[in-house]
mmCIF file of C-alpha atoms in Angstrom:
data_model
loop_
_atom_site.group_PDB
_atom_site.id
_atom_site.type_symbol
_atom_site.label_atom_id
_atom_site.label_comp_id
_atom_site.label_asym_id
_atom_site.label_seq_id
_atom_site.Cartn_x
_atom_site.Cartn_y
_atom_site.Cartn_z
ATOM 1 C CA UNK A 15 124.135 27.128 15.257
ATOM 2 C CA UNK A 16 125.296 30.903 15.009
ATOM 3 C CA UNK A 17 128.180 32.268 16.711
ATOM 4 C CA UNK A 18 127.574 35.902 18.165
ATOM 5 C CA UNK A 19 130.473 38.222 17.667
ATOM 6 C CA UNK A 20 131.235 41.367 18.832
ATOM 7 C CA UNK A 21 130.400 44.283 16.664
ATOM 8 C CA UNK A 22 133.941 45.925 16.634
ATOM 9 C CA UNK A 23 135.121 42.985 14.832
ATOM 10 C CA UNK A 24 132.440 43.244 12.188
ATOM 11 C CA UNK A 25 134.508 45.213 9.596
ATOM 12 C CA UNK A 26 131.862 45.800 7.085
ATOM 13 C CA UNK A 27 132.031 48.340 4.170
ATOM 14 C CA UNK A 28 129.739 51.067 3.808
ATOM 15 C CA UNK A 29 130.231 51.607 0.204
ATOM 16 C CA UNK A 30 127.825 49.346 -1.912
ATOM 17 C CA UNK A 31 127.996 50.354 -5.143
ATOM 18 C CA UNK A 32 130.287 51.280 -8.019
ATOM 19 C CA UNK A 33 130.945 54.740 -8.440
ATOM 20 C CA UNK A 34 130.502 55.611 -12.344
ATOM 21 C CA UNK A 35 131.946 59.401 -13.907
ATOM 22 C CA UNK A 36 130.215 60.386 -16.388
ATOM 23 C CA UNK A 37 132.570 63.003 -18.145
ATOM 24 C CA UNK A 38 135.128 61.696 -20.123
ATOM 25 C CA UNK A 39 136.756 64.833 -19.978
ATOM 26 C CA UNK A 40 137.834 64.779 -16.397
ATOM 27 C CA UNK A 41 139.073 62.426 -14.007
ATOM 28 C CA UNK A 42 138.802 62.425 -9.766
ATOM 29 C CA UNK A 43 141.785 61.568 -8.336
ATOM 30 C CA UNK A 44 141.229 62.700 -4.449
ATOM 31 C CA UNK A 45 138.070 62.464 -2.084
ATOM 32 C CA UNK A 46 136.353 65.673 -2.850
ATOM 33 C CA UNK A 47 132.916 65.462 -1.086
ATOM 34 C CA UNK A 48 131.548 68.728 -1.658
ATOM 35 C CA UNK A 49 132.740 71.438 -3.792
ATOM 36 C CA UNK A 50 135.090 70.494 -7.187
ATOM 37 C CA UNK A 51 136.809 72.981 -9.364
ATOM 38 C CA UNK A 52 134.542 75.414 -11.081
ATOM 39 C CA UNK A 53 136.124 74.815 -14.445
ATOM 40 C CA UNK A 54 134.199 71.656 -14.089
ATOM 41 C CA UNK A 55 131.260 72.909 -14.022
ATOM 42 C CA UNK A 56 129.246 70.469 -16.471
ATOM 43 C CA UNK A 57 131.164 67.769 -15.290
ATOM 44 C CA UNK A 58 129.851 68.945 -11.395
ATOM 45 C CA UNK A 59 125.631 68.854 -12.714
ATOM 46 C CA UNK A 60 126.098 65.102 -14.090
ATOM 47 C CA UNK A 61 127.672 63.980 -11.394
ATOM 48 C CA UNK A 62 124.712 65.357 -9.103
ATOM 49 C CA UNK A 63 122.287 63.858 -11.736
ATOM 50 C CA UNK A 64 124.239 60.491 -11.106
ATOM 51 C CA UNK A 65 123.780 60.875 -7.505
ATOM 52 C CA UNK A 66 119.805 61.969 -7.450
ATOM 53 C CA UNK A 67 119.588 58.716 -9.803
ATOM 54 C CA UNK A 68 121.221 56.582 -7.164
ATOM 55 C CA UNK A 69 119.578 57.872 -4.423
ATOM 56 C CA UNK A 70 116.396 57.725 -5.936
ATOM 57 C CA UNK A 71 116.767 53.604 -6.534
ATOM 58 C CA UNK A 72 117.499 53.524 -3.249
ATOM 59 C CA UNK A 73 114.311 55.484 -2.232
ATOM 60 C CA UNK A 74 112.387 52.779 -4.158
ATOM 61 C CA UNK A 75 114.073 50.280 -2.419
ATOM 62 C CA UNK A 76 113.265 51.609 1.066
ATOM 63 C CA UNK A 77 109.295 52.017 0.362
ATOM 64 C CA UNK A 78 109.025 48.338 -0.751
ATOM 65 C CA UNK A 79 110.852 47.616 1.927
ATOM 66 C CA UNK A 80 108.971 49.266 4.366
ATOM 67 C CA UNK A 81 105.109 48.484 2.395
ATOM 68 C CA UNK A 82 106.183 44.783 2.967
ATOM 69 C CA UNK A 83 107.352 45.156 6.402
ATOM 70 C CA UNK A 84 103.919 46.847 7.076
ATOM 71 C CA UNK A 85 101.998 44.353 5.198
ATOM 72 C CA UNK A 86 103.607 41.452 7.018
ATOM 73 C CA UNK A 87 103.017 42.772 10.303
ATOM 74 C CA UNK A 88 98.990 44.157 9.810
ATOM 75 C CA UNK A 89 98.043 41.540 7.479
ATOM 76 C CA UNK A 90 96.417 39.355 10.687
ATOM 77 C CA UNK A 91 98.121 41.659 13.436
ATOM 78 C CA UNK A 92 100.785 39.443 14.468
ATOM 79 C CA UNK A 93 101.522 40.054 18.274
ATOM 80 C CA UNK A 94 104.718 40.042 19.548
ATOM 81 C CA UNK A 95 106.746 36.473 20.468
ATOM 82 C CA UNK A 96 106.828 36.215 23.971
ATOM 83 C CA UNK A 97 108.450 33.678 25.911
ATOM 84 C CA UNK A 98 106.510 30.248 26.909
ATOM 85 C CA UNK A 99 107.618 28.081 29.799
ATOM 86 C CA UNK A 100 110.275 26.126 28.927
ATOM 87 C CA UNK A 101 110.220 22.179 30.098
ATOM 88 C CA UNK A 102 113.180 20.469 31.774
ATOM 89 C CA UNK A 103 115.690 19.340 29.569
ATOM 90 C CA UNK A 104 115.392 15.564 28.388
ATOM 91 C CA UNK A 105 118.031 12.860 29.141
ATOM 92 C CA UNK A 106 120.433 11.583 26.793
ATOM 93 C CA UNK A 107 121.513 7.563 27.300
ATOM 94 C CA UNK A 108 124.537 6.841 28.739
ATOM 95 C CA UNK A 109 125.921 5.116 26.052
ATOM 96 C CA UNK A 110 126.137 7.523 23.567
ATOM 97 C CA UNK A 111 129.090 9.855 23.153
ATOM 98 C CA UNK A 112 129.109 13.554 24.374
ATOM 99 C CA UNK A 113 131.187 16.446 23.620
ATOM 100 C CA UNK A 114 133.180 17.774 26.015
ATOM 101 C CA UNK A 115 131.336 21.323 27.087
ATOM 102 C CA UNK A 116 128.563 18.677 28.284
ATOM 103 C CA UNK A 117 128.358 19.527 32.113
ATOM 104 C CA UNK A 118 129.521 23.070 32.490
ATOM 105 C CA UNK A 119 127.625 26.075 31.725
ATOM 106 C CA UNK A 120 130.420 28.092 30.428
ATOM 107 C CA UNK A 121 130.665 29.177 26.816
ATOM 108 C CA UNK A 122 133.428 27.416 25.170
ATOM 109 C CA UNK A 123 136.091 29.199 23.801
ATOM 110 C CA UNK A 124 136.440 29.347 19.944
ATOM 111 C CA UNK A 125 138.951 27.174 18.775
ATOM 112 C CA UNK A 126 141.358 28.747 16.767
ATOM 113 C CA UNK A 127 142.305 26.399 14.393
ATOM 114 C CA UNK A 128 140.390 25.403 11.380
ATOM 115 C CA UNK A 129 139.517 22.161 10.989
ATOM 116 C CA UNK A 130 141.174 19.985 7.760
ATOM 117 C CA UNK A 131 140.203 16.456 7.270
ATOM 118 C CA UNK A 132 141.808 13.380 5.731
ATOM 119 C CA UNK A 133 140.063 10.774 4.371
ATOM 120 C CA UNK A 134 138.233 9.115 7.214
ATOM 121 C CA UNK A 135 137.382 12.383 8.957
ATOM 122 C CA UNK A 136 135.621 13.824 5.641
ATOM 123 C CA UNK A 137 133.455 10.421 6.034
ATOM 124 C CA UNK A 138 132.188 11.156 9.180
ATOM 125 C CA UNK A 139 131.864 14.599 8.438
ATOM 126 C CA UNK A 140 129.523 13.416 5.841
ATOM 127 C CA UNK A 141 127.597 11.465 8.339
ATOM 128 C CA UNK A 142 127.070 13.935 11.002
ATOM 129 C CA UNK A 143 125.703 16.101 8.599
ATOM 130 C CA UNK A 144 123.892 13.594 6.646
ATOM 131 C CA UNK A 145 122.094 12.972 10.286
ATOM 132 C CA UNK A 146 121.723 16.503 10.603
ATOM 133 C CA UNK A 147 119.877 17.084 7.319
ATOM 134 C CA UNK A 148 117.427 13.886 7.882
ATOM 135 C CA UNK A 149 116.773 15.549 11.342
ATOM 136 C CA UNK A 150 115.982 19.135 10.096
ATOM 137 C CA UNK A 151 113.652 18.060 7.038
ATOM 138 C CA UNK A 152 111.719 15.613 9.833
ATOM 139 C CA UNK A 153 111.310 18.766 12.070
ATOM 140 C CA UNK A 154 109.864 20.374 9.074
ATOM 141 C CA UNK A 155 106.978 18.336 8.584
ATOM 142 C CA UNK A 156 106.065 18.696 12.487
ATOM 143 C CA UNK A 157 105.737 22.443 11.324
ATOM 144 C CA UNK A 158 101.483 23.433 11.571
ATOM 145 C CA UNK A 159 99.211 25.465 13.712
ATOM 146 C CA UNK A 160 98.932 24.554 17.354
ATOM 147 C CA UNK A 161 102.277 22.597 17.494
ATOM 148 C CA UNK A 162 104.476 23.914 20.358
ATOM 149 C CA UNK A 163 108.275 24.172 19.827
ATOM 150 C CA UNK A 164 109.098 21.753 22.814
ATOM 151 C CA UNK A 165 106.982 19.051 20.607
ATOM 152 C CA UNK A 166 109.323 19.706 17.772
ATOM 153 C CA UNK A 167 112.268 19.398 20.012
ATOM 154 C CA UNK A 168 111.084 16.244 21.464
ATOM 155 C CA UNK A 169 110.847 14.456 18.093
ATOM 156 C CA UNK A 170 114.217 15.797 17.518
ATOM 157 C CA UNK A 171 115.587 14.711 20.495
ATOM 158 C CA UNK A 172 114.231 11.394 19.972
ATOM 159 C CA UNK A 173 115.242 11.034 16.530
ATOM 160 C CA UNK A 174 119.027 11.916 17.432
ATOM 161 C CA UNK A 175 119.550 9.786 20.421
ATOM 162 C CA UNK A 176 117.945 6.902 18.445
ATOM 163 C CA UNK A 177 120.536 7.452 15.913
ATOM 164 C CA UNK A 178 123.421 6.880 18.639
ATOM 165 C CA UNK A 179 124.053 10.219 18.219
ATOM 166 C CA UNK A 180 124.562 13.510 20.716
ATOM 167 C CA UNK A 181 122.166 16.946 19.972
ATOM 168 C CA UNK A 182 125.027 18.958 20.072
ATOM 169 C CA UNK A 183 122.987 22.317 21.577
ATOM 170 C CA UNK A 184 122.020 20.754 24.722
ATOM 171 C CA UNK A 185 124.395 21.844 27.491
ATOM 172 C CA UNK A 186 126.024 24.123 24.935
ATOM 173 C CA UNK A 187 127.352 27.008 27.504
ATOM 174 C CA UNK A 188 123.841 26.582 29.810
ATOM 175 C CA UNK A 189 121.343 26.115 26.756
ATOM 176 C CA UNK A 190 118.287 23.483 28.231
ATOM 177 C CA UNK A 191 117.456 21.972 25.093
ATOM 178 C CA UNK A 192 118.097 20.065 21.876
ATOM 179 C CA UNK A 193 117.069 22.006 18.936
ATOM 180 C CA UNK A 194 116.966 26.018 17.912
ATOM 181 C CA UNK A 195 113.506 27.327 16.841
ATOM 182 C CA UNK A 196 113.460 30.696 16.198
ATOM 183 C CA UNK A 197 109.905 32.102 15.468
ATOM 184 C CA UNK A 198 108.940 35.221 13.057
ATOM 185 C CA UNK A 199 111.364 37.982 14.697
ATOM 186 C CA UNK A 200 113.752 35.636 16.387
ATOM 187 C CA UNK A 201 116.754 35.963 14.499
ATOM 188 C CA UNK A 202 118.359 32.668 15.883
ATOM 189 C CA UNK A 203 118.539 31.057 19.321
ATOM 190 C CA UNK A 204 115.487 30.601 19.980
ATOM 191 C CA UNK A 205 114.792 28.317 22.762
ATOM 192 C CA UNK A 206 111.880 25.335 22.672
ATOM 193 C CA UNK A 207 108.756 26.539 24.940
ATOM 194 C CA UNK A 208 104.908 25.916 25.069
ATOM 195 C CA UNK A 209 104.299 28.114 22.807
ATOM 196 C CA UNK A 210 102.304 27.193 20.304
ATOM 197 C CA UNK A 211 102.906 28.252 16.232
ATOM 198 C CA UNK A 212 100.026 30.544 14.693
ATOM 199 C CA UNK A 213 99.139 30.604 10.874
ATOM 200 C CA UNK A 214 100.952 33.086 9.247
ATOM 201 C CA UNK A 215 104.058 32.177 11.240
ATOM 202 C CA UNK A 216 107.952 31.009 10.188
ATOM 203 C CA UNK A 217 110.105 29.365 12.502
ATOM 204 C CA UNK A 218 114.100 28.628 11.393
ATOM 205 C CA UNK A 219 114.865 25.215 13.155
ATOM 206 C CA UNK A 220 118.381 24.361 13.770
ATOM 207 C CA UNK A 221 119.731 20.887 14.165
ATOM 208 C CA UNK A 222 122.676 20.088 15.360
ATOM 209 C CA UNK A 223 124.216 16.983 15.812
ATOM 210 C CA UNK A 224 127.492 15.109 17.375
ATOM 211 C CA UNK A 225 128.004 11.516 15.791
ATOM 212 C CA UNK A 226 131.033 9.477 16.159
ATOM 213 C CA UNK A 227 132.979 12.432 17.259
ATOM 214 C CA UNK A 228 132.008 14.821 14.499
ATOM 215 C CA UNK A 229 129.389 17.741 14.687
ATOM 216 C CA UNK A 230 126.963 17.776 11.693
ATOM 217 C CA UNK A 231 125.032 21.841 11.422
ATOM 218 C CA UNK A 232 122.406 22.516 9.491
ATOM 219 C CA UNK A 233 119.261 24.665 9.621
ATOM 220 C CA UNK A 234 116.468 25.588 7.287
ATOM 221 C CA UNK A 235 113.180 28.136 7.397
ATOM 222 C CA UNK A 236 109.965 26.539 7.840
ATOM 223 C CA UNK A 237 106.317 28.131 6.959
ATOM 224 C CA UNK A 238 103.707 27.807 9.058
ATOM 225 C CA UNK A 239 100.176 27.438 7.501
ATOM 226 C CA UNK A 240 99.471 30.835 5.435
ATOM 227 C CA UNK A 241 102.112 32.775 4.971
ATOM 228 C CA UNK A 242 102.265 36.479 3.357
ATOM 229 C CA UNK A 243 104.000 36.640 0.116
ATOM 230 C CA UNK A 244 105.722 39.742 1.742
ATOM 231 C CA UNK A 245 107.374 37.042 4.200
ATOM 232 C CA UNK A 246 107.407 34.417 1.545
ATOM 233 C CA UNK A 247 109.777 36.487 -0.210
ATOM 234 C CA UNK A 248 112.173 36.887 2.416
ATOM 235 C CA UNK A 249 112.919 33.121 3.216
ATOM 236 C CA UNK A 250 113.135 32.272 -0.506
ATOM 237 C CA UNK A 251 116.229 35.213 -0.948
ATOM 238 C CA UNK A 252 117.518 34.288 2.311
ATOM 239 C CA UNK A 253 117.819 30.610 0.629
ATOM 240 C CA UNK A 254 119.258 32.198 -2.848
ATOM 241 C CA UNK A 255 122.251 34.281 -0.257
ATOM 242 C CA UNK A 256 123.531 30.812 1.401
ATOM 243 C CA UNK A 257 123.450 29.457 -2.236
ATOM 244 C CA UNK A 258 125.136 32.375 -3.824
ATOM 245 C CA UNK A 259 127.876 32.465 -0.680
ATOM 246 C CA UNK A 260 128.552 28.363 -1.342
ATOM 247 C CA UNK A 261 128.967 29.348 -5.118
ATOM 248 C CA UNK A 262 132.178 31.385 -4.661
ATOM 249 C CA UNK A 263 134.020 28.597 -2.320
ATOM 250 C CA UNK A 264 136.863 26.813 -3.345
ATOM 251 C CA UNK A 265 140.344 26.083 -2.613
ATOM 252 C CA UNK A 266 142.234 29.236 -2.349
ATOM 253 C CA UNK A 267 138.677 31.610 -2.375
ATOM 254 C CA UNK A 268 139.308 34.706 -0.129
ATOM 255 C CA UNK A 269 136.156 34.034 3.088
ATOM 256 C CA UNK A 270 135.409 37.689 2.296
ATOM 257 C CA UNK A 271 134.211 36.921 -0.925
ATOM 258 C CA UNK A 272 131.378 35.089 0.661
ATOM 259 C CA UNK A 273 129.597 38.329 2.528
ATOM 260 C CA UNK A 274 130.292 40.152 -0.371
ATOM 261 C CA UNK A 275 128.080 37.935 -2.248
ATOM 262 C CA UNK A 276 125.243 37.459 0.119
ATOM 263 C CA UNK A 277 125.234 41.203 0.863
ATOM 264 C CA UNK A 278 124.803 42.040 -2.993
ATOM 265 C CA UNK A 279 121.803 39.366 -3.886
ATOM 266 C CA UNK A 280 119.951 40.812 -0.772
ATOM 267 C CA UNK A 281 120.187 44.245 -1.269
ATOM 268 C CA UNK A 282 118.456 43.875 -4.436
ATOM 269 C CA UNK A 283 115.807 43.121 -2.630
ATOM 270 C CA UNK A 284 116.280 45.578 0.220
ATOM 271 C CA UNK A 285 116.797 43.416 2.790
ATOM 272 C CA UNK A 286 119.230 43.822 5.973
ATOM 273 C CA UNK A 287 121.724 41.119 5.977
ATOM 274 C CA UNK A 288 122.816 40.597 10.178
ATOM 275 C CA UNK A 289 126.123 41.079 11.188
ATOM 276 C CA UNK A 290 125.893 40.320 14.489
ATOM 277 C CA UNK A 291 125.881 36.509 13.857
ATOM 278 C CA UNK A 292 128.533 34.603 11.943
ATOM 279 C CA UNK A 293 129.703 30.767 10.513
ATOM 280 C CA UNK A 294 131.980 28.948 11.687
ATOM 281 C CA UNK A 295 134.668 26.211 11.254
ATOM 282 C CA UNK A 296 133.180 22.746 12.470
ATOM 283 C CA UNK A 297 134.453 19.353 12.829
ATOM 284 C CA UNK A 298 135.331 17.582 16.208
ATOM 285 C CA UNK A 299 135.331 20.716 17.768
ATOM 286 C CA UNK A 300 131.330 22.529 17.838
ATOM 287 C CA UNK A 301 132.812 26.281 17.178
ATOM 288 C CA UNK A 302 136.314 27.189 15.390
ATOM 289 C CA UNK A 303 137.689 29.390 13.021
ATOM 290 C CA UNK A 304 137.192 30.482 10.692
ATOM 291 C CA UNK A 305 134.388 33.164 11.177
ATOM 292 C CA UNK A 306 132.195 33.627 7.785
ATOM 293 C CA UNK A 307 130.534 36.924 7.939
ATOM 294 C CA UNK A 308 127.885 37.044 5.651
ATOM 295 C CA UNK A 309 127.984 40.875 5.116
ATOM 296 C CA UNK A 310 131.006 42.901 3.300
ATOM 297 C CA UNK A 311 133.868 42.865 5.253
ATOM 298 C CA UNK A 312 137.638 42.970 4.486
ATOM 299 C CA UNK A 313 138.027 39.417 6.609
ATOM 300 C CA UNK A 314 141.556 38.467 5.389
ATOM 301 C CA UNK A 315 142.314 34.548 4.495
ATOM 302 C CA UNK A 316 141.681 31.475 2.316
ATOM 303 C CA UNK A 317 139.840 28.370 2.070
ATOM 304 C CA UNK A 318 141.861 25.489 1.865
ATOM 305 C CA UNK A 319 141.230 22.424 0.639
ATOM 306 C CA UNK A 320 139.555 19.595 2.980
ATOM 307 C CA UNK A 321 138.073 22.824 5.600
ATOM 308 C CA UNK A 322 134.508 21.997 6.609
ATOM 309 C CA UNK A 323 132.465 25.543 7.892
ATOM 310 C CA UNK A 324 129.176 26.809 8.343
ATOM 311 C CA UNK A 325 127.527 29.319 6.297
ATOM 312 C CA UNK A 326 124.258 30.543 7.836
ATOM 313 C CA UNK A 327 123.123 34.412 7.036
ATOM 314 C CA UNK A 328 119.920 36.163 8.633
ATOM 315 C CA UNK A 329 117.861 38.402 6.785
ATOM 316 C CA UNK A 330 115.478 40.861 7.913
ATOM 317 C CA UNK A 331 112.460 42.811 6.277
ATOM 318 C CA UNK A 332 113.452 45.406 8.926
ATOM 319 C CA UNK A 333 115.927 46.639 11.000
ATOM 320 C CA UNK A 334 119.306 44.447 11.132
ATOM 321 C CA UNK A 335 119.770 45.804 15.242
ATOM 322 C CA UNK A 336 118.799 43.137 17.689
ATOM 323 C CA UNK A 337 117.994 42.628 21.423
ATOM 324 C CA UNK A 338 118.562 39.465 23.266
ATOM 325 C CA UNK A 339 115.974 38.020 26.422
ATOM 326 C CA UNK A 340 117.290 37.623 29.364
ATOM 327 C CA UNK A 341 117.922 34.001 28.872
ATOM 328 C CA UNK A 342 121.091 35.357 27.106
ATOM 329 C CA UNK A 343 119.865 32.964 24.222
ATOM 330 C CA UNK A 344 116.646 34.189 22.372
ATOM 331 C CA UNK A 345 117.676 37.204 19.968
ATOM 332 C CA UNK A 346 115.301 39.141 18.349
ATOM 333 C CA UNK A 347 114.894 41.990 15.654
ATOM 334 C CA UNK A 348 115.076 45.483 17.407
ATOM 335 C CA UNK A 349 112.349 46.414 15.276
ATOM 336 C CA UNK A 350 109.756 43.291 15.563
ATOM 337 C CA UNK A 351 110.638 42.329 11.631
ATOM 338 C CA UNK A 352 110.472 39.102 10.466
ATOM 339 C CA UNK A 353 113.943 37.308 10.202
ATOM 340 C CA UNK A 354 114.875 34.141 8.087
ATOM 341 C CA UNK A 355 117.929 31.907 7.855
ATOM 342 C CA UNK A 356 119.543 29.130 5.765
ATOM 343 C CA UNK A 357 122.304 27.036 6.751
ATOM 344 C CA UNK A 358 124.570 24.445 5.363
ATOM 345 C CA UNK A 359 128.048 22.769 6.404
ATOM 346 C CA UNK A 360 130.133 22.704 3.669
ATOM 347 C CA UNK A 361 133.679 20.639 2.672
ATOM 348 C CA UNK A 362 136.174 22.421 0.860
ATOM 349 C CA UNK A 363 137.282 20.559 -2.380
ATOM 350 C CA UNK A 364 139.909 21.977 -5.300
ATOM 351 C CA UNK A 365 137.092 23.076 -7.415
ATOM 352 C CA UNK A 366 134.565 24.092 -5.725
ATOM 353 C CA UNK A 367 132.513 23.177 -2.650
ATOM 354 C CA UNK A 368 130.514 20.195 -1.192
ATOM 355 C CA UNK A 369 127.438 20.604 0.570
ATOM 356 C CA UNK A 370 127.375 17.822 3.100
ATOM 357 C CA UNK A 371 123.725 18.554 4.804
ATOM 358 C CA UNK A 372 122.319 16.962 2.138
ATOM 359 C CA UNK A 373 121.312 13.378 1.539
#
């Protein structure tokens, strides 16, 4: 489940690329925007013939983006997600364990201390999100036309509780129900309603849970019936970003390094990677540091070994801006662009990194 930041502490670069001189002649040594000495003169056209070459593969980039954008939105006129009635939330037995934020609507603070395991801790770690990944690939086969998102958070419910665990979203800072399902332009948060899915749509469900004192987050993009290969395309390089951001952790890795590689695979592509939504540390406590940002940033700090976090980007075929309903929960694309998102918990080992939402 994504943590919403605020944008001043989004420190993203704008540069994104390498800056290449092609005169071996001269050297810049100072920010000179406009004008450089005349004696330069050849060096001055291919330099501008650089720049017309970069700005022209970015011109490409922008009319895919935008043919796909138009294709995935005319294709079979996809109307705009509106809000179903949401059911009362279910009850939870009172046997089973529940995180502390249970009962009171306010948003907990984020812990600011990561969260380091010894031995027994990284084993139930590893069960927590073992539950968590069972429970995610179940919702996914509820996914077809007709099904309403309260159905799928039913089953989930059910499937948690009968595990002796805790959904860990359900009273988390107000929010009625068990499960995220975010639908088509829904970045993340979206809350279980009547609504029913639509061929053609994708819906990110996020599980959640809290077993034997230990959350377990995980949450994967779904397709629902036919989908355009526009959209297709999207979920399957949102997928490659949360595998390319795993790829660079290890003991010691700088957390920067992580947006820095997202950012790059999707811009390939085109594709907006959302700022406005970040990982976090996880453990006993739902929400800690550190924050992951999954675009560039100059984020200072480490991993360290035996550190469990989320990793969890959203990428958009639009516009990366967002507005939230006024359930202070449901956040959608500005724009009305599709959205996807991956998301694994991870352990921190001295070679690399273990994906524990796996089984």
């Amino acid at each position: 489940m994504a943590l919403a930041i605020s944008l001043s502490h989004a420190t993203a670069s704008s540069f994104n690329g390498e800056v290449k001189f092609l005169s071996s002649a001269s050297q810049l040594k100072g920010n000179y925007p406009f004008n450089l000495p005349s004696k330069n003169a050849n060096f001055t056209k291919q330099l501008v013939i650089y720049a017309k070459r970069l700005s022209g593969l970015e011109e490409a980039l922008r009319i895919r983006r935008e043919r796909e954008l138009r294709s995935s939105t005319t294709a079979k006129r996809r109307p705009p997600l509106r809000r179903g009635r949401v059911s009362p939330r279910l009850p939870v037995p009172d046997d089973i364990p529940k995180p502390p934020y249970v009962g009171s609507r306010e948003l907990p603070d984020i812990a600011s201390e990561y969260q380091i395991h010894d031995a027994e801790g990284i084993a139930r770690m590893r069960a927590a999100c073992e539950l968590a990944a069972r429970v995610v690939d179940y919702a996914g086969t509820l996914v077809r036309p007709s099904v309403t998102t309260n159905e799928i958070d039913k089953a989930v419910h059910q499937m948690i509780i009968d595990a002796g665990a805790y959904p860990s979203p359900l009273g988390y800072g107000g929010f009625p129900k068990s499960v995220c399902t975010s639908v088509n332009e829904c970045m993340c948060h979206g809350i279980p309603d009547s609504r029913q899915l639509q061929d053609g749509d994708i819906i990110n469900i996020d599980v959640t849970v809290y077993l034997n004192g230990y959350h377990g987050d995980t949450s994967k993009t779904f397709f629902c019936g036919d989908v355009s290969e526009s959209i297709k395309r999207l979920v399957k390089v949102t997928e490659e970003c949360l595998e390319r951001g795993i790829a660079v952790c290890k003991d010691g890795a700088l957390f920067r390094k992580i947006g820095k590689r997202i950012s790059e695979h999707a811009e390939k592509f085109g594709y907006g990677v959302v700022d406005r939504f970040v990982g976090h540390g996880i453990g006993t406590v739902f929400h800690s540091e550190p924050l992951i940002y999954h675009h560039r940033n100059d984020k200072s700090g480490s991993m360290v070994e035996g550190q469990t976090f989320t990793i969890e980007p959203i990428l958009t075929l639009g516009s990366t801006d967002c507005v939230t309903w006024e359930d202070n929960w449901t956040t959608l694309t500005a724009d009305g662009s599709p959205a996807a998102q991956f998301e694994h918990t991870i352990l921190i080992t001295k070679t690399g990194a273990e994906i524990l939402t796996k089984y």
